[in-house]
Coordinates of C-alpha atoms in Angstrom, one line a residue:
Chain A
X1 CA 7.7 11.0 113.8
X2 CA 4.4 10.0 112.4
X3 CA 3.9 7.2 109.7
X4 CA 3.6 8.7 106.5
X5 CA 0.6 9.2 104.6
X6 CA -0.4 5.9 102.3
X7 CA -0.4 7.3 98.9
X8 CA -4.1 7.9 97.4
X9 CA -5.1 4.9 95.0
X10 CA -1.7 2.8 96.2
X11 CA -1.9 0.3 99.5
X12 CA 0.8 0.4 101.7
X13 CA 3.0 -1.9 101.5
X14 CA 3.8 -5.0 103.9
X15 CA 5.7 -4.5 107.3
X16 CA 8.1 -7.1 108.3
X17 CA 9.7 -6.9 111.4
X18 CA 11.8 -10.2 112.4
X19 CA 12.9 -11.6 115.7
X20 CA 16.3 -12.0 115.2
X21 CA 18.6 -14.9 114.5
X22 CA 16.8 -15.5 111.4
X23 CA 17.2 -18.9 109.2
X24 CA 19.3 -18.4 106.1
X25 CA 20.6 -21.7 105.3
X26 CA 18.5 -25.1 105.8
X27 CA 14.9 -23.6 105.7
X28 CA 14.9 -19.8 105.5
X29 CA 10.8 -19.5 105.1
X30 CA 10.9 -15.6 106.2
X31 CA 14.2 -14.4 103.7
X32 CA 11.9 -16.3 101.0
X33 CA 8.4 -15.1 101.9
X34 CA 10.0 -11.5 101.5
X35 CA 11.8 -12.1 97.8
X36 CA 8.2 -13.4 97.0
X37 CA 6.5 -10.1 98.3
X38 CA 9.2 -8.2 96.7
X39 CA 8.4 -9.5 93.3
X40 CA 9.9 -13.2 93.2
X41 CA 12.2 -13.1 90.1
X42 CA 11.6 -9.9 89.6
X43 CA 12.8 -8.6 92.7
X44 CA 14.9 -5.7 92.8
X45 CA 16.1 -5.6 97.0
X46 CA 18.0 -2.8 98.5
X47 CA 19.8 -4.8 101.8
X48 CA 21.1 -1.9 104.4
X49 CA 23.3 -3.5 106.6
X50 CA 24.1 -0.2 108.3
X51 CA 23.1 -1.7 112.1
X52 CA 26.2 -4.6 111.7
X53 CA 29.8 -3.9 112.7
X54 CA 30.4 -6.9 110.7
X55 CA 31.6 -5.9 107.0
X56 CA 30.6 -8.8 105.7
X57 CA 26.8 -9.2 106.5
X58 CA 25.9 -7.0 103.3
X59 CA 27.3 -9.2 101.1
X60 CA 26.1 -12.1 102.9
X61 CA 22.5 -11.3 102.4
X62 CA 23.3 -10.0 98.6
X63 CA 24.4 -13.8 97.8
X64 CA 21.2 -15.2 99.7
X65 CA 18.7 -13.4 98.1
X66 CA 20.6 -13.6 94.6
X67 CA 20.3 -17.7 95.1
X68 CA 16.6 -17.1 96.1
X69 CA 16.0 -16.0 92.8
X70 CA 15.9 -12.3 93.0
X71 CA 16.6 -10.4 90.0
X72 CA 19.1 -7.6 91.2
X73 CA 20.5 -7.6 94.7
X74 CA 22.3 -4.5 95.7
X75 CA 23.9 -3.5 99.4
X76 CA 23.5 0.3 100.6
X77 CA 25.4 1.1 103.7
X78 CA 25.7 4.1 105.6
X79 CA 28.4 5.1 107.1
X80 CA 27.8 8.8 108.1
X81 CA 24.2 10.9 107.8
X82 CA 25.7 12.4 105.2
X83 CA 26.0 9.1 103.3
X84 CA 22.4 9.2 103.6
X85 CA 21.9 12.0 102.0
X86 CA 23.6 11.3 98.9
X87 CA 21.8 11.7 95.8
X88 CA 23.6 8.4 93.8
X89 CA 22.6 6.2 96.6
X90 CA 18.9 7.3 97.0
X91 CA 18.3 7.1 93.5
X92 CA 19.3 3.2 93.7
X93 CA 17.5 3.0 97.2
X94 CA 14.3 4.4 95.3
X95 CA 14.4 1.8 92.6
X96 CA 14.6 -1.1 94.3
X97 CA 11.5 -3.0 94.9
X98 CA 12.0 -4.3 98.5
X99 CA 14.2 -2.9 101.3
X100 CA 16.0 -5.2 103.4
X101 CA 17.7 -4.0 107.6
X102 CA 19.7 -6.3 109.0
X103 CA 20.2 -6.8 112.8
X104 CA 23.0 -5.8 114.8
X105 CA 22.8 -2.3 116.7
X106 CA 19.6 -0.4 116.6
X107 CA 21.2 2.3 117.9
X108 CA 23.7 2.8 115.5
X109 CA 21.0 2.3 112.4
X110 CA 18.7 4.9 114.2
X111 CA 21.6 7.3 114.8
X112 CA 23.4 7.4 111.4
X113 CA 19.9 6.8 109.0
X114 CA 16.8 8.3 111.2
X115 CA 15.6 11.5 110.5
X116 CA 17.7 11.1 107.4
X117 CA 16.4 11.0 103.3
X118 CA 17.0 7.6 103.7
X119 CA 14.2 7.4 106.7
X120 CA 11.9 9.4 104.2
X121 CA 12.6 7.4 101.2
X122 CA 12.2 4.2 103.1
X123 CA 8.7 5.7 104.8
X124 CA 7.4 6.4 101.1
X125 CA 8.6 3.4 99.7
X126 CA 6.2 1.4 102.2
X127 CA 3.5 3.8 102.1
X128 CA 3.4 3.3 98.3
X129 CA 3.3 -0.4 98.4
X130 CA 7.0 -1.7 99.1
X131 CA 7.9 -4.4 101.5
X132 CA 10.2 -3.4 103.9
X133 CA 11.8 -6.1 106.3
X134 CA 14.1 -6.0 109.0
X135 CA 15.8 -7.8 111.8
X136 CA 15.5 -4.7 114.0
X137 CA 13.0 -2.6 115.7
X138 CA 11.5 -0.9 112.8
X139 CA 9.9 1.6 115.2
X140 CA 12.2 4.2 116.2
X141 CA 13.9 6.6 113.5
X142 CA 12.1 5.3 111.3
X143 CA 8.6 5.6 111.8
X144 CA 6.9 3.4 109.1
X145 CA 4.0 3.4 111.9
X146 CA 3.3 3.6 115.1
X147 CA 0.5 0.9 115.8
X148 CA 2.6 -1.2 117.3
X149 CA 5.9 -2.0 119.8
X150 CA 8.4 -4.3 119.0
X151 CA 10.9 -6.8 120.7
X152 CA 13.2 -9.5 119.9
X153 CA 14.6 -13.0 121.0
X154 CA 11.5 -12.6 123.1
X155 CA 10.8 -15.9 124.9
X156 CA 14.1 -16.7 124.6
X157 CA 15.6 -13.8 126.6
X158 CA 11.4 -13.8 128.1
X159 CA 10.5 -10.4 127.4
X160 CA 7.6 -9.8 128.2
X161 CA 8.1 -7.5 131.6
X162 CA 10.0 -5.4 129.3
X163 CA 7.0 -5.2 126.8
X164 CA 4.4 -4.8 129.3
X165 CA 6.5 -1.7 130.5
X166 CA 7.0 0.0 127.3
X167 CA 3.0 -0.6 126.6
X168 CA 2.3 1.1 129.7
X169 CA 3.8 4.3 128.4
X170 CA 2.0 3.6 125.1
X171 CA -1.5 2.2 125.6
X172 CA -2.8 2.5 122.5
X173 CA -0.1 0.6 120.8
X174 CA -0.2 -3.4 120.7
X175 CA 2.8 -5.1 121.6
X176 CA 4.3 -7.7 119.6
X177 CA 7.3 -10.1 120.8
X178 CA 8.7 -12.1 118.5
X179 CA 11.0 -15.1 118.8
X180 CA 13.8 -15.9 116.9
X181 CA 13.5 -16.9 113.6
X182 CA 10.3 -15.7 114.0
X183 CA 8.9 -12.4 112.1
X184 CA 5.0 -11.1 112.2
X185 CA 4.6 -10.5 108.6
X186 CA 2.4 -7.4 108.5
X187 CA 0.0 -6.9 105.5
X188 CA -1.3 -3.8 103.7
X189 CA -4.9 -4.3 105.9
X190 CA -3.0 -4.5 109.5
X191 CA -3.4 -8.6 109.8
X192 CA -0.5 -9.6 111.6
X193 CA 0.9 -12.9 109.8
X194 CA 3.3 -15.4 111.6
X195 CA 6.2 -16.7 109.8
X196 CA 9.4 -18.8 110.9
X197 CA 9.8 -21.7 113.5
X198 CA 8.8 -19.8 117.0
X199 CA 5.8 -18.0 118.3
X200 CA 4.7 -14.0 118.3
X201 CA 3.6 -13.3 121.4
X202 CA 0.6 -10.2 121.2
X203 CA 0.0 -7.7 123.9
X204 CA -3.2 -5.5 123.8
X205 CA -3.8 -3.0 126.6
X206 CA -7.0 -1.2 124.3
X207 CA -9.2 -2.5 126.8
X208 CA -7.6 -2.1 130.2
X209 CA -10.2 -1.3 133.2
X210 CA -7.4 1.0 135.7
X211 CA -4.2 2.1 135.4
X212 CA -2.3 3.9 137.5
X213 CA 0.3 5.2 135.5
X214 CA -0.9 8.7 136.2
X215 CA -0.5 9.1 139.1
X216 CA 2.2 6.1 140.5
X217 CA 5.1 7.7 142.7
X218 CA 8.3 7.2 141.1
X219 CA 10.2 3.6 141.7
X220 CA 6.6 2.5 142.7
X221 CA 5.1 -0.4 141.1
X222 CA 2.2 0.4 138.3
X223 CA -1.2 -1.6 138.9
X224 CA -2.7 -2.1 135.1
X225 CA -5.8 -4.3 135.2
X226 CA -7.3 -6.2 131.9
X227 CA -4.8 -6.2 129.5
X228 CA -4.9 -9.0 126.6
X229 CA -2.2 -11.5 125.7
X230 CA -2.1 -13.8 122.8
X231 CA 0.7 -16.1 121.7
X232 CA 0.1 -17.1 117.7
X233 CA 1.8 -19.5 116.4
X234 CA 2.2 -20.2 112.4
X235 CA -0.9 -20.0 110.6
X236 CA -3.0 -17.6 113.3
X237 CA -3.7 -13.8 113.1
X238 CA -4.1 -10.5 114.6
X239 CA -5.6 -7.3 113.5
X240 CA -3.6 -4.0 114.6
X241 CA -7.1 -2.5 113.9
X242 CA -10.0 -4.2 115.4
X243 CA -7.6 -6.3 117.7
X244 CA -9.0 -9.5 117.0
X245 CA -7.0 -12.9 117.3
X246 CA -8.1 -15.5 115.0
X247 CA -7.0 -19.3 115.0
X248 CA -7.1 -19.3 111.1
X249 CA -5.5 -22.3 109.7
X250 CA -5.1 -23.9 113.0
X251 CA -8.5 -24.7 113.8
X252 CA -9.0 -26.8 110.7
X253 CA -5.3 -29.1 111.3
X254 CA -7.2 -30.2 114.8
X255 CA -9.5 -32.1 112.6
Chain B
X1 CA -2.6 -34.2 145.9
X2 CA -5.4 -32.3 146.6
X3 CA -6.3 -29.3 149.1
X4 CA -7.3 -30.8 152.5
X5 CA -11.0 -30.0 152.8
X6 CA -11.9 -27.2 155.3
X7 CA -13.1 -28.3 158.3
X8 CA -16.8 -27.7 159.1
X9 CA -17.6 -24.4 160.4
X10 CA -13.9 -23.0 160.4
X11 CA -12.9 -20.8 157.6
X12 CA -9.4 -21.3 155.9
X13 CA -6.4 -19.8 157.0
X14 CA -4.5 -17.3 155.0
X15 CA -1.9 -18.7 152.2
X16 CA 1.1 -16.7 152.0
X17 CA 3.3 -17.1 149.2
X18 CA 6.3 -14.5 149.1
X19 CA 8.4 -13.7 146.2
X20 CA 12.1 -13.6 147.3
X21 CA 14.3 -11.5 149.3
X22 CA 11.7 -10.0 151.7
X23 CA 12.7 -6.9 153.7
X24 CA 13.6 -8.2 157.0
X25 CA 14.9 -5.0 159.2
X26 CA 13.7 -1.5 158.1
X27 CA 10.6 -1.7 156.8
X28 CA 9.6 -5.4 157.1
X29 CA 5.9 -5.0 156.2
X30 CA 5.1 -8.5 154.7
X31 CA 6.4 -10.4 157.9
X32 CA 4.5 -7.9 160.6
X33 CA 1.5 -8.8 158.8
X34 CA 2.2 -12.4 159.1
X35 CA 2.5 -12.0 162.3
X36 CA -0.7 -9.9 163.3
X37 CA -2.4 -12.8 161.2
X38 CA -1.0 -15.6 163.6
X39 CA -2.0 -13.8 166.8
X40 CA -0.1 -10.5 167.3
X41 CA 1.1 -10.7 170.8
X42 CA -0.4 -13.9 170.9
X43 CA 1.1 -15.4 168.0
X44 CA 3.1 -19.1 167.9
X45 CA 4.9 -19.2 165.4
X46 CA 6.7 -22.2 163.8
X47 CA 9.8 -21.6 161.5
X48 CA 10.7 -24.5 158.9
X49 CA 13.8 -23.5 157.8
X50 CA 13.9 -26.7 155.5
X51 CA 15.1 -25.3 152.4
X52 CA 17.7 -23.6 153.7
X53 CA 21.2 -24.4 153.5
X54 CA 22.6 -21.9 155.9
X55 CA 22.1 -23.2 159.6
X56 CA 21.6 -19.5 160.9
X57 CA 18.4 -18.9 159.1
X58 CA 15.9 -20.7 161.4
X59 CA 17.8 -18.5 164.3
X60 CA 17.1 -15.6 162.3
X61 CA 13.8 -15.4 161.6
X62 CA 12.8 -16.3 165.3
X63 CA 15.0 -13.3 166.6
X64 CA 12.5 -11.2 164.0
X65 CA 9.7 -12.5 164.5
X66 CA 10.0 -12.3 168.4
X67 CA 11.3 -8.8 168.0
X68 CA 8.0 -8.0 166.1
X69 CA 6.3 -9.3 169.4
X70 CA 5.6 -12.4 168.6
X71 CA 4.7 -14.6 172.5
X72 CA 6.4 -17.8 171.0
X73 CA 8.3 -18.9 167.8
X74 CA 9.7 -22.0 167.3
X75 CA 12.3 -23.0 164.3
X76 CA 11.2 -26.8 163.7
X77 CA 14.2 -28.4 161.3
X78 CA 13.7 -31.1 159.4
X79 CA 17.3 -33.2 157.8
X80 CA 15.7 -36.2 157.4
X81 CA 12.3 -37.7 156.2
X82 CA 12.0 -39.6 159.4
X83 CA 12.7 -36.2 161.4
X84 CA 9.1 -35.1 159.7
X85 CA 7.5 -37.9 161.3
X86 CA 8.4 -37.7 165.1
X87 CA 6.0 -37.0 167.2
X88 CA 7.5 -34.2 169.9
X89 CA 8.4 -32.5 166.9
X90 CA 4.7 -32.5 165.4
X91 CA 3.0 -32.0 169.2
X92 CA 5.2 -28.8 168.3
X93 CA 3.9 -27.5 164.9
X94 CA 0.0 -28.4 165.6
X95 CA 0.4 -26.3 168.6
X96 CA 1.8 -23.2 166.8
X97 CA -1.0 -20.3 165.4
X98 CA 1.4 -19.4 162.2
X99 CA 3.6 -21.5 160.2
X100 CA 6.6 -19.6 158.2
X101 CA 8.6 -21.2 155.6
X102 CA 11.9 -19.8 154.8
X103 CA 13.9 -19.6 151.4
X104 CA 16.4 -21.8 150.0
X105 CA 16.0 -24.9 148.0
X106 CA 12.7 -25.5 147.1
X107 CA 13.4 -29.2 146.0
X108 CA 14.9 -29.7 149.0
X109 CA 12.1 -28.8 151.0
X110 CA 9.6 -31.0 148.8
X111 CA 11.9 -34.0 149.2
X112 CA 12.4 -33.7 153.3
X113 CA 9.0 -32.8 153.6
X114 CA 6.4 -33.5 150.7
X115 CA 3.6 -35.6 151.9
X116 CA 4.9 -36.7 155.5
X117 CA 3.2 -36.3 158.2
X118 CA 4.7 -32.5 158.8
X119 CA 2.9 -31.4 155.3
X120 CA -0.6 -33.4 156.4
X121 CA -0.5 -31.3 159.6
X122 CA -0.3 -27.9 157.8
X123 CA -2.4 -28.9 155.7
X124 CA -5.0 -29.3 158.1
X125 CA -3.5 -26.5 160.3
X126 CA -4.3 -24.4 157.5
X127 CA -7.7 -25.6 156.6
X128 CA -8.3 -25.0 160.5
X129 CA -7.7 -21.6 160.1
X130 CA -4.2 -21.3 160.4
X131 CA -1.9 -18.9 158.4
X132 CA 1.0 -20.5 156.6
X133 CA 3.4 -18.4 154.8
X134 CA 6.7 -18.9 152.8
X135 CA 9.4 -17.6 150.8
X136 CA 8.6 -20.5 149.4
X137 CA 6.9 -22.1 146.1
X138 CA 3.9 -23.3 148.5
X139 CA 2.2 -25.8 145.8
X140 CA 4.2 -28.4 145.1
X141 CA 4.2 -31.3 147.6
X142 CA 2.2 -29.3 150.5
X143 CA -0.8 -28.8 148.6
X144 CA -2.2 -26.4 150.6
X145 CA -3.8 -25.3 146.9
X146 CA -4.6 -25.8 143.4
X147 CA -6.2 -23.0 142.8
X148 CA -2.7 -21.4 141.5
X149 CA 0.9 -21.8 140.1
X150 CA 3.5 -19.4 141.8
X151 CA 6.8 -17.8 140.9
X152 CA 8.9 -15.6 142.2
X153 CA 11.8 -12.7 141.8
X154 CA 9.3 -12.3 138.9
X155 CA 9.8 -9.0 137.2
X156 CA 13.7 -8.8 138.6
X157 CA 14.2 -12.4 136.2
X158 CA 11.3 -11.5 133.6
X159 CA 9.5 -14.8 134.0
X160 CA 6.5 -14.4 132.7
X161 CA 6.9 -16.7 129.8
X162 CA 8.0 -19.6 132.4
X163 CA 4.7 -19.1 133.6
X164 CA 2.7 -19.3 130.5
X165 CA 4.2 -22.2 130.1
X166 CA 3.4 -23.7 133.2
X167 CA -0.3 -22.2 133.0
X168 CA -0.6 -23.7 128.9
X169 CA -0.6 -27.6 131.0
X170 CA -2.9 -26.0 133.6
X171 CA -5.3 -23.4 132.1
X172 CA -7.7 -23.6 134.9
X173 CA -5.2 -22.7 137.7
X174 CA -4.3 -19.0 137.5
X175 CA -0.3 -17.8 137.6
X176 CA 0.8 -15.7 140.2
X177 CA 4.0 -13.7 139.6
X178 CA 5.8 -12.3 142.8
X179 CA 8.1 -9.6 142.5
X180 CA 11.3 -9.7 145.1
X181 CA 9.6 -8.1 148.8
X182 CA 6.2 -8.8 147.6
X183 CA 4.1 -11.2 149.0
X184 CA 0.2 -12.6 147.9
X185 CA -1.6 -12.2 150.7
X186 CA -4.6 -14.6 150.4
X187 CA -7.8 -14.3 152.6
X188 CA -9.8 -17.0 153.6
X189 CA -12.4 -16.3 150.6
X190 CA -9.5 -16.5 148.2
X191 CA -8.8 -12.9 147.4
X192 CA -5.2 -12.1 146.6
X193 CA -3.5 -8.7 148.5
X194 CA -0.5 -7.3 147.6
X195 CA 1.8 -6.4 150.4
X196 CA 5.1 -5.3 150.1
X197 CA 7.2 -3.0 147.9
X198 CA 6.5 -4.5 144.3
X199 CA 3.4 -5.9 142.4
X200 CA 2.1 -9.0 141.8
X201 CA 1.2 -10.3 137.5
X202 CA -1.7 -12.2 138.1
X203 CA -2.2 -14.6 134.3
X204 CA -5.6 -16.1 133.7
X205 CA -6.4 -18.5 131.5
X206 CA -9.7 -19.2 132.3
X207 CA -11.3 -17.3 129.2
X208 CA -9.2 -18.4 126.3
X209 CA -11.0 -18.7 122.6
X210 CA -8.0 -21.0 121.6
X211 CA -5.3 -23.6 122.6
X212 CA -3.3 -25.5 120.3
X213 CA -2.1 -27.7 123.3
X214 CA -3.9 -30.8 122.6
X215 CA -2.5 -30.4 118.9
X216 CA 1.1 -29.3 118.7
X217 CA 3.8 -31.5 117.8
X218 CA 6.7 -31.4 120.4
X219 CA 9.4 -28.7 120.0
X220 CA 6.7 -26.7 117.4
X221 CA 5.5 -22.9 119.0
X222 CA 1.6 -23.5 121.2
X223 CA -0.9 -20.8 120.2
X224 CA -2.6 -19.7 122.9
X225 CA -5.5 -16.7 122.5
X226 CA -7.3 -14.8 124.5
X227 CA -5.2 -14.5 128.0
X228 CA -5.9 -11.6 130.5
X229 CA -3.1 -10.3 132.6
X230 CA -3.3 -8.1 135.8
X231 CA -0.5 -6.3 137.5
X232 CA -1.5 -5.9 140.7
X233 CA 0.0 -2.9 142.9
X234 CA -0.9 -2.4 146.5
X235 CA -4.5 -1.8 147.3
X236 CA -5.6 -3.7 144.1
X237 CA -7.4 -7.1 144.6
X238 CA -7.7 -10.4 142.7
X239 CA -10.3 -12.9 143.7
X240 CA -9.5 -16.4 142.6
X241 CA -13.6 -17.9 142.2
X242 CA -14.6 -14.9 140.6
X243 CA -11.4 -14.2 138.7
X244 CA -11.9 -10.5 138.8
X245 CA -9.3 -7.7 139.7
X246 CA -10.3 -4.6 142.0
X247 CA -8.2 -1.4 141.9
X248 CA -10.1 -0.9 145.5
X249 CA -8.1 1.6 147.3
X250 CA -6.0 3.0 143.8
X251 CA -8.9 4.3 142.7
X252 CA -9.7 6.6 145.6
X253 CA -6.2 7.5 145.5
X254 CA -6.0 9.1 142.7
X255 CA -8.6 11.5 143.4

């Protein structure tokens, strides 16, 4: 599924995947930088909590972003595809001005809402300039881009073999890994932003000199020389586009 | 402690490291080239079966080495500090044309043996020109080299980010991964071969455009930009002075 098209005159609007395990409580930086980007007190967030088993995570998250000022919170689950293809729901969905997955499993989320009018909505949404968030892999089903290949928990559950693997199938995408309560706040121009208490860990294989994924015998290891690795940490970048890492705010604090 | 120097006018011996769980009986590539290193039909070969808890393993590996042809092999124990020190026992050692270290306890090999008189004489065995080899983490307390950090079962535990870790206090050293049956060959000249069944993630530091190391408060995420990765697969090359990978014999390969 490709990305859709950005709507002529309107920017696209930010990407927000998140690590998992997310702060709510004591110092929840990420669930606040997204109410601001959805319109601070004028935030109207649609929370689909379709990936939990857990009936209670959708109301969870509609009493967290209530106290963080939003204006209307409401939850939208999805039960069946054809829940998410009903008219009531989409018309809510549509209104709101920021769209909020929780975690739990991806599998289940890309099974009952991907391909789905929900998918679509969701896809247009962004493309005309909504925030979309998520503690998931915002990847698959849904398809708000393809630039780009996500994991969670990464340095806790260390990741990055996994990563390197996908990537290898995938060479033009850049792979992100993000720790927990740690999400790569992703802005209309492609500038990766780093929010939360851990790291994002970057891997760019644009410029690797062999590979020999074409022609490796199965169960045989791939060679893949020259590929790129960056770890950010708050207050550095990437660009998706011209793949450039940039210390930002962290040069000047050596001072 | 630092790399003995190499003697005038001999060249280094190989370094060895292997990453866990070599094949040992049906297709036992990584130790038959050991062995054609030390001598071939010639070879001596001393087995310190140190960090091993299991009493059979010293037995073991002389039964395979001698089945591989091997003239001599020796397995030289060591249970106590004082045991490294005695003389018959290091008459022994200097006289072999190999040395093998087998798996186990890595600790327990670098508290028995680090910087007694056994370690000074591989050291200088191996700046001589003698191979050493070793299911072993060969750095710590031999110092055979500095010029790189090892780990091992690398891909099978997904390790990579233990290593970045290790390489952020040592940016100059570069991290070799091991996958399970894989060993680093390392020639005299300091290029890395891969022999064995799985591949070898070779992490450079050497060119990065920013570290936060000297900077981060303890606990907060390090930022660490501009790291190249290799995964090397048989018949690809690394060189350790030069720091550059070869695909060498993959590329005609793929014609």
């Amino acid at each position: 599924m490709s990305a859709s098209r950005v709507i002529e005159g309107a920017e696209r609007g930010w990407i927000i995947p998140i690590g998992g395990a997310e702060e709510k409580e004591d110092s929840p930086q990420i669930l606040r930088r997204f109410v601001a980007l959805a319109g601070g007190r004028g935030a109207d967030i649609a929370v689909i909590p379709t990936a939990s088993a857990v009936s209670s995570t959708g109301p969870r998250y509609e009493r967290l972003f209530a106290d963080m000022g939003a204006r209307r919170v409401v939850s939208l689950d999805f039960d069946t595809r054809r829940d998410a293809e009903e008219p009531s729901r989409l018309e809510r969905l549509r209104a709101a001005t920021g769209v909020f997955f929780t975690g739990g499993n991806q599998l289940r989320l890309s099974t009952l809402v991907g391909g789905t009018s929900v998918a679509k909505a969701v896809r247009q949404m962004n493309a005309g300039g909504t925030p979309v968030a998520g503690s998931v892999r915002l990847a698959p089903g849904l398809g708000l881009t393809n630039r780009f290949i996500i994991d969670q928990h990464f340095r806790q559950r260390d990741r990055l073999g996994r990563l390197l693997t996908a990537l290898a199938y995938n060479p033009f995408a850049v792979g992100i890994g993000l720790d927990e309560d740690t999400a790569a706040f992703i802005s209309p121009d492609n500038t990766v932003e780093v929010e939360g208490s851990g790291g994002i860990t970057v891997v760019d294989a644009s410029e690797v000199q062999f590979s020999s994924m074409d022609s490796v015998a199965e169960g045989d290891p791939v060679c893949l020389l020259g590929v790129k690795l960056h770890i950010l940490a708050r207050g550095a970048t990437f660009n998706l586009q011209s793949r450039r890492p940039d210390a930002g705010s962290l040069v000047k604090s050596k001072r």
